[in-house]
mmCIF file of C-alpha atoms in Angstrom:
data_model
loop_
_atom_site.group_PDB
_atom_site.id
_atom_site.type_symbol
_atom_site.label_atom_id
_atom_site.label_comp_id
_atom_site.label_asym_id
_atom_site.label_seq_id
_atom_site.Cartn_x
_atom_site.Cartn_y
_atom_site.Cartn_z
ATOM 1 C CA UNK A 1 -169.900 76.785 -128.996
ATOM 2 C CA UNK A 2 -170.728 73.152 -128.869
ATOM 3 C CA UNK A 3 -172.537 70.782 -126.422
ATOM 4 C CA UNK A 4 -170.754 67.240 -125.576
ATOM 5 C CA UNK A 5 -172.560 64.191 -124.270
ATOM 6 C CA UNK A 6 -170.227 62.226 -122.607
ATOM 7 C CA UNK A 7 -170.812 58.481 -121.569
ATOM 8 C CA UNK A 8 -169.245 56.054 -119.090
ATOM 9 C CA UNK A 9 -170.954 52.973 -120.283
ATOM 10 C CA UNK A 10 -171.904 49.987 -117.970
ATOM 11 C CA UNK A 11 -174.614 47.229 -118.372
ATOM 12 C CA UNK A 12 -175.881 48.229 -114.970
ATOM 13 C CA UNK A 13 -175.285 51.631 -114.036
ATOM 14 C CA UNK A 14 -174.313 54.118 -117.297
ATOM 15 C CA UNK A 15 -172.992 57.583 -116.437
ATOM 16 C CA UNK A 16 -173.584 60.563 -118.149
ATOM 17 C CA UNK A 17 -172.025 64.265 -118.168
ATOM 18 C CA UNK A 18 -172.996 66.875 -120.512
ATOM 19 C CA UNK A 19 -170.884 69.889 -121.046
ATOM 20 C CA UNK A 20 -170.861 73.438 -123.176
ATOM 21 C CA UNK A 21 -167.756 74.222 -124.734
ATOM 22 C CA UNK A 22 -167.111 77.926 -126.014
ATOM 23 C CA UNK A 23 -163.631 78.027 -126.904
ATOM 24 C CA UNK A 24 -161.322 77.227 -123.949
ATOM 25 C CA UNK A 25 -164.385 77.819 -121.429
ATOM 26 C CA UNK A 26 -166.352 74.293 -120.132
ATOM 27 C CA UNK A 27 -169.788 74.970 -118.475
ATOM 28 C CA UNK A 28 -171.513 72.292 -116.673
ATOM 29 C CA UNK A 29 -174.786 71.542 -118.103
ATOM 30 C CA UNK A 30 -175.849 68.291 -116.023
ATOM 31 C CA UNK A 31 -174.730 64.697 -115.180
ATOM 32 C CA UNK A 32 -176.386 61.680 -113.650
ATOM 33 C CA UNK A 33 -176.941 58.041 -114.223
ATOM 34 C CA UNK A 34 -179.408 55.568 -116.171
ATOM 35 C CA UNK A 35 -179.559 52.866 -113.628
ATOM 36 C CA UNK A 36 -181.027 49.776 -115.622
ATOM 37 C CA UNK A 37 -181.325 47.687 -112.795
ATOM 38 C CA UNK A 38 -182.515 48.035 -108.874
ATOM 39 C CA UNK A 39 -181.360 46.772 -106.018
ATOM 40 C CA UNK A 40 -181.332 42.746 -106.058
ATOM 41 C CA UNK A 41 -183.301 43.161 -109.278
ATOM 42 C CA UNK A 42 -182.438 40.879 -112.193
ATOM 43 C CA UNK A 43 -183.333 42.146 -115.636
ATOM 44 C CA UNK A 44 -182.384 40.367 -118.620
ATOM 45 C CA UNK A 45 -179.543 42.040 -120.638
ATOM 46 C CA UNK A 46 -181.736 42.785 -123.889
ATOM 47 C CA UNK A 47 -184.131 44.824 -121.432
ATOM 48 C CA UNK A 48 -181.004 46.732 -119.928
ATOM 49 C CA UNK A 49 -179.517 47.428 -123.158
ATOM 50 C CA UNK A 50 -182.935 48.853 -124.307
ATOM 51 C CA UNK A 51 -182.968 50.943 -121.191
ATOM 52 C CA UNK A 52 -179.593 52.361 -122.007
ATOM 53 C CA UNK A 53 -180.441 53.355 -125.559
ATOM 54 C CA UNK A 54 -183.635 54.818 -124.559
ATOM 55 C CA UNK A 55 -182.148 56.719 -121.976
ATOM 56 C CA UNK A 56 -179.512 57.983 -123.894
ATOM 57 C CA UNK A 57 -181.914 59.024 -126.632
ATOM 58 C CA UNK A 58 -184.068 60.960 -124.130
ATOM 59 C CA UNK A 59 -180.569 62.830 -122.932
ATOM 60 C CA UNK A 60 -180.001 63.743 -126.628
ATOM 61 C CA UNK A 61 -183.544 64.768 -127.151
ATOM 62 C CA UNK A 62 -183.475 66.854 -123.834
ATOM 63 C CA UNK A 63 -179.843 68.470 -124.351
ATOM 64 C CA UNK A 64 -179.410 68.325 -128.082
ATOM 65 C CA UNK A 65 -175.717 67.765 -128.078
ATOM 66 C CA UNK A 66 -173.708 68.561 -131.067
ATOM 67 C CA UNK A 67 -171.198 65.599 -130.176
ATOM 68 C CA UNK A 68 -171.045 62.693 -128.363
ATOM 69 C CA UNK A 69 -168.235 60.978 -126.771
ATOM 70 C CA UNK A 70 -167.948 57.371 -124.995
ATOM 71 C CA UNK A 71 -165.239 55.357 -123.173
ATOM 72 C CA UNK A 72 -163.553 52.521 -125.230
ATOM 73 C CA UNK A 73 -164.248 49.020 -123.907
ATOM 74 C CA UNK A 74 -161.102 47.618 -121.695
ATOM 75 C CA UNK A 75 -160.145 44.125 -121.690
ATOM 76 C CA UNK A 76 -161.630 42.990 -118.183
ATOM 77 C CA UNK A 77 -160.236 39.664 -116.479
ATOM 78 C CA UNK A 78 -163.817 38.343 -116.838
ATOM 79 C CA UNK A 79 -164.484 38.370 -120.876
ATOM 80 C CA UNK A 80 -168.352 37.928 -119.898
ATOM 81 C CA UNK A 81 -167.955 41.371 -118.296
ATOM 82 C CA UNK A 82 -166.207 42.689 -121.300
ATOM 83 C CA UNK A 83 -168.935 41.502 -123.822
ATOM 84 C CA UNK A 84 -171.451 43.239 -121.616
ATOM 85 C CA UNK A 85 -169.381 46.107 -121.459
ATOM 86 C CA UNK A 86 -169.312 46.335 -125.223
ATOM 87 C CA UNK A 87 -172.958 45.667 -125.740
ATOM 88 C CA UNK A 88 -173.866 48.561 -123.428
ATOM 89 C CA UNK A 89 -171.612 50.854 -125.592
ATOM 90 C CA UNK A 90 -173.284 49.804 -128.598
ATOM 91 C CA UNK A 91 -176.708 50.641 -127.258
ATOM 92 C CA UNK A 92 -175.639 53.997 -126.724
ATOM 93 C CA UNK A 93 -173.575 54.506 -129.872
ATOM 94 C CA UNK A 94 -176.610 53.694 -131.557
ATOM 95 C CA UNK A 95 -178.786 56.082 -129.802
ATOM 96 C CA UNK A 96 -176.100 58.934 -131.082
ATOM 97 C CA UNK A 97 -175.832 57.434 -134.587
ATOM 98 C CA UNK A 98 -179.616 57.618 -135.011
ATOM 99 C CA UNK A 99 -179.366 61.441 -134.303
ATOM 100 C CA UNK A 100 -176.628 61.635 -136.625
ATOM 101 C CA UNK A 101 -173.913 62.682 -133.919
ATOM 102 C CA UNK A 102 -170.379 62.535 -134.441
ATOM 103 C CA UNK A 103 -169.380 59.826 -132.142
ATOM 104 C CA UNK A 104 -165.863 59.796 -130.397
ATOM 105 C CA UNK A 105 -164.216 57.069 -128.402
ATOM 106 C CA UNK A 106 -161.257 57.490 -126.001
ATOM 107 C CA UNK A 107 -159.535 55.009 -124.097
ATOM 108 C CA UNK A 108 -159.274 55.190 -120.168
ATOM 109 C CA UNK A 109 -155.707 56.173 -120.226
ATOM 110 C CA UNK A 110 -156.500 58.957 -122.939
ATOM 111 C CA UNK A 111 -159.401 60.333 -120.490
ATOM 112 C CA UNK A 112 -157.209 60.300 -117.571
ATOM 113 C CA UNK A 113 -154.160 61.938 -119.438
ATOM 114 C CA UNK A 114 -156.443 64.975 -120.702
ATOM 115 C CA UNK A 115 -158.334 65.365 -117.218
ATOM 116 C CA UNK A 116 -155.672 64.888 -114.791
ATOM 117 C CA UNK A 117 -152.340 64.881 -116.873
ATOM 118 C CA UNK A 118 -151.378 61.515 -116.095
ATOM 119 C CA UNK A 119 -152.669 58.426 -117.652
ATOM 120 C CA UNK A 120 -152.170 56.409 -114.414
ATOM 121 C CA UNK A 121 -154.587 58.391 -112.446
ATOM 122 C CA UNK A 122 -156.811 56.920 -109.953
ATOM 123 C CA UNK A 123 -160.727 57.748 -109.796
ATOM 124 C CA UNK A 124 -160.369 59.752 -107.052
ATOM 125 C CA UNK A 125 -157.797 62.188 -108.902
ATOM 126 C CA UNK A 126 -160.248 61.957 -111.996
ATOM 127 C CA UNK A 127 -163.118 63.070 -109.781
ATOM 128 C CA UNK A 128 -161.239 65.878 -108.041
ATOM 129 C CA UNK A 129 -160.074 67.667 -111.261
ATOM 130 C CA UNK A 130 -163.552 67.129 -112.744
ATOM 131 C CA UNK A 131 -164.948 69.079 -109.919
ATOM 132 C CA UNK A 132 -161.820 71.683 -110.339
ATOM 133 C CA UNK A 133 -162.301 71.805 -114.273
ATOM 134 C CA UNK A 134 -166.011 72.512 -114.208
ATOM 135 C CA UNK A 135 -166.080 74.457 -110.786
ATOM 136 C CA UNK A 136 -168.642 71.803 -109.513
ATOM 137 C CA UNK A 137 -170.294 72.592 -105.667
ATOM 138 C CA UNK A 138 -169.838 68.921 -104.902
ATOM 139 C CA UNK A 139 -168.266 65.510 -106.456
ATOM 140 C CA UNK A 140 -170.805 64.109 -108.819
ATOM 141 C CA UNK A 141 -171.700 60.282 -108.402
ATOM 142 C CA UNK A 142 -168.699 58.108 -109.709
ATOM 143 C CA UNK A 143 -170.237 56.958 -112.951
ATOM 144 C CA UNK A 144 -171.458 60.770 -113.614
ATOM 145 C CA UNK A 145 -167.783 62.052 -112.817
ATOM 146 C CA UNK A 146 -166.152 59.537 -115.261
ATOM 147 C CA UNK A 147 -168.768 60.560 -117.952
ATOM 148 C CA UNK A 148 -168.023 64.445 -117.434
ATOM 149 C CA UNK A 149 -164.464 63.289 -117.575
ATOM 150 C CA UNK A 150 -165.003 61.707 -121.160
ATOM 151 C CA UNK A 151 -167.054 64.835 -121.887
ATOM 152 C CA UNK A 152 -163.942 66.875 -120.916
ATOM 153 C CA UNK A 153 -161.468 64.879 -122.810
ATOM 154 C CA UNK A 154 -163.443 65.515 -125.959
ATOM 155 C CA UNK A 155 -163.690 68.858 -125.665
ATOM 156 C CA UNK A 156 -159.668 69.143 -124.923
ATOM 157 C CA UNK A 157 -158.930 66.863 -127.918
ATOM 158 C CA UNK A 158 -161.358 68.918 -130.217
ATOM 159 C CA UNK A 159 -159.189 72.016 -128.924
ATOM 160 C CA UNK A 160 -155.910 70.630 -129.622
ATOM 161 C CA UNK A 161 -157.014 69.599 -132.885
ATOM 162 C CA UNK A 162 -158.443 73.352 -133.763
ATOM 163 C CA UNK A 163 -154.831 74.691 -132.556
ATOM 164 C CA UNK A 164 -152.903 72.294 -134.442
ATOM 165 C CA UNK A 165 -155.134 72.875 -137.488
ATOM 166 C CA UNK A 166 -154.454 76.881 -137.083
ATOM 167 C CA UNK A 167 -150.540 75.972 -136.819
ATOM 168 C CA UNK A 168 -150.498 74.106 -139.717
ATOM 169 C CA UNK A 169 -152.402 76.515 -141.700
ATOM 170 C CA UNK A 170 -149.844 79.305 -140.546
ATOM 171 C CA UNK A 171 -146.972 76.854 -141.558
ATOM 172 C CA UNK A 172 -148.396 76.609 -145.213
ATOM 173 C CA UNK A 173 -148.718 80.342 -145.741
ATOM 174 C CA UNK A 174 -145.264 81.087 -144.363
ATOM 175 C CA UNK A 175 -144.036 78.442 -147.114
ATOM 176 C CA UNK A 176 -146.241 79.663 -149.703
ATOM 177 C CA UNK A 177 -144.680 83.449 -149.351
#
């Protein structure tokens, strides 16, 4: 049994999703958003990064995850946005690393592939599948749904790796006979 904290990083809103994996069964534990700016509020980037770090640290203390998964930076049209996103990711990753959590990183394409079955899926398809996979009564906020998708992707990747490792052991045993 493992608890996975998934993060959808953002310099203004960072989504989080927590799932528990037991074998092939995923259970929803929680989700939400770390909002680092309010309506029409200008907050310096350094303060936003501290809030992201502190928010992720609080989630780690509350849920005691075994593993941490985060979406990789994509190259945005605006280089400044990509840099800020990278810094937000860094703040979240440092919070996980300070607690000695395994940090896994996935591209948006990998996440969509794992959750929907196609790397070109749109946000509504991802949200729909998150609701279906975790048997949620309602669709979470967009950033929270994306973070849950990151956690689901990590669970599916872990399960695939375990299956491949088991198959490799069987192959080695057959060769040794």
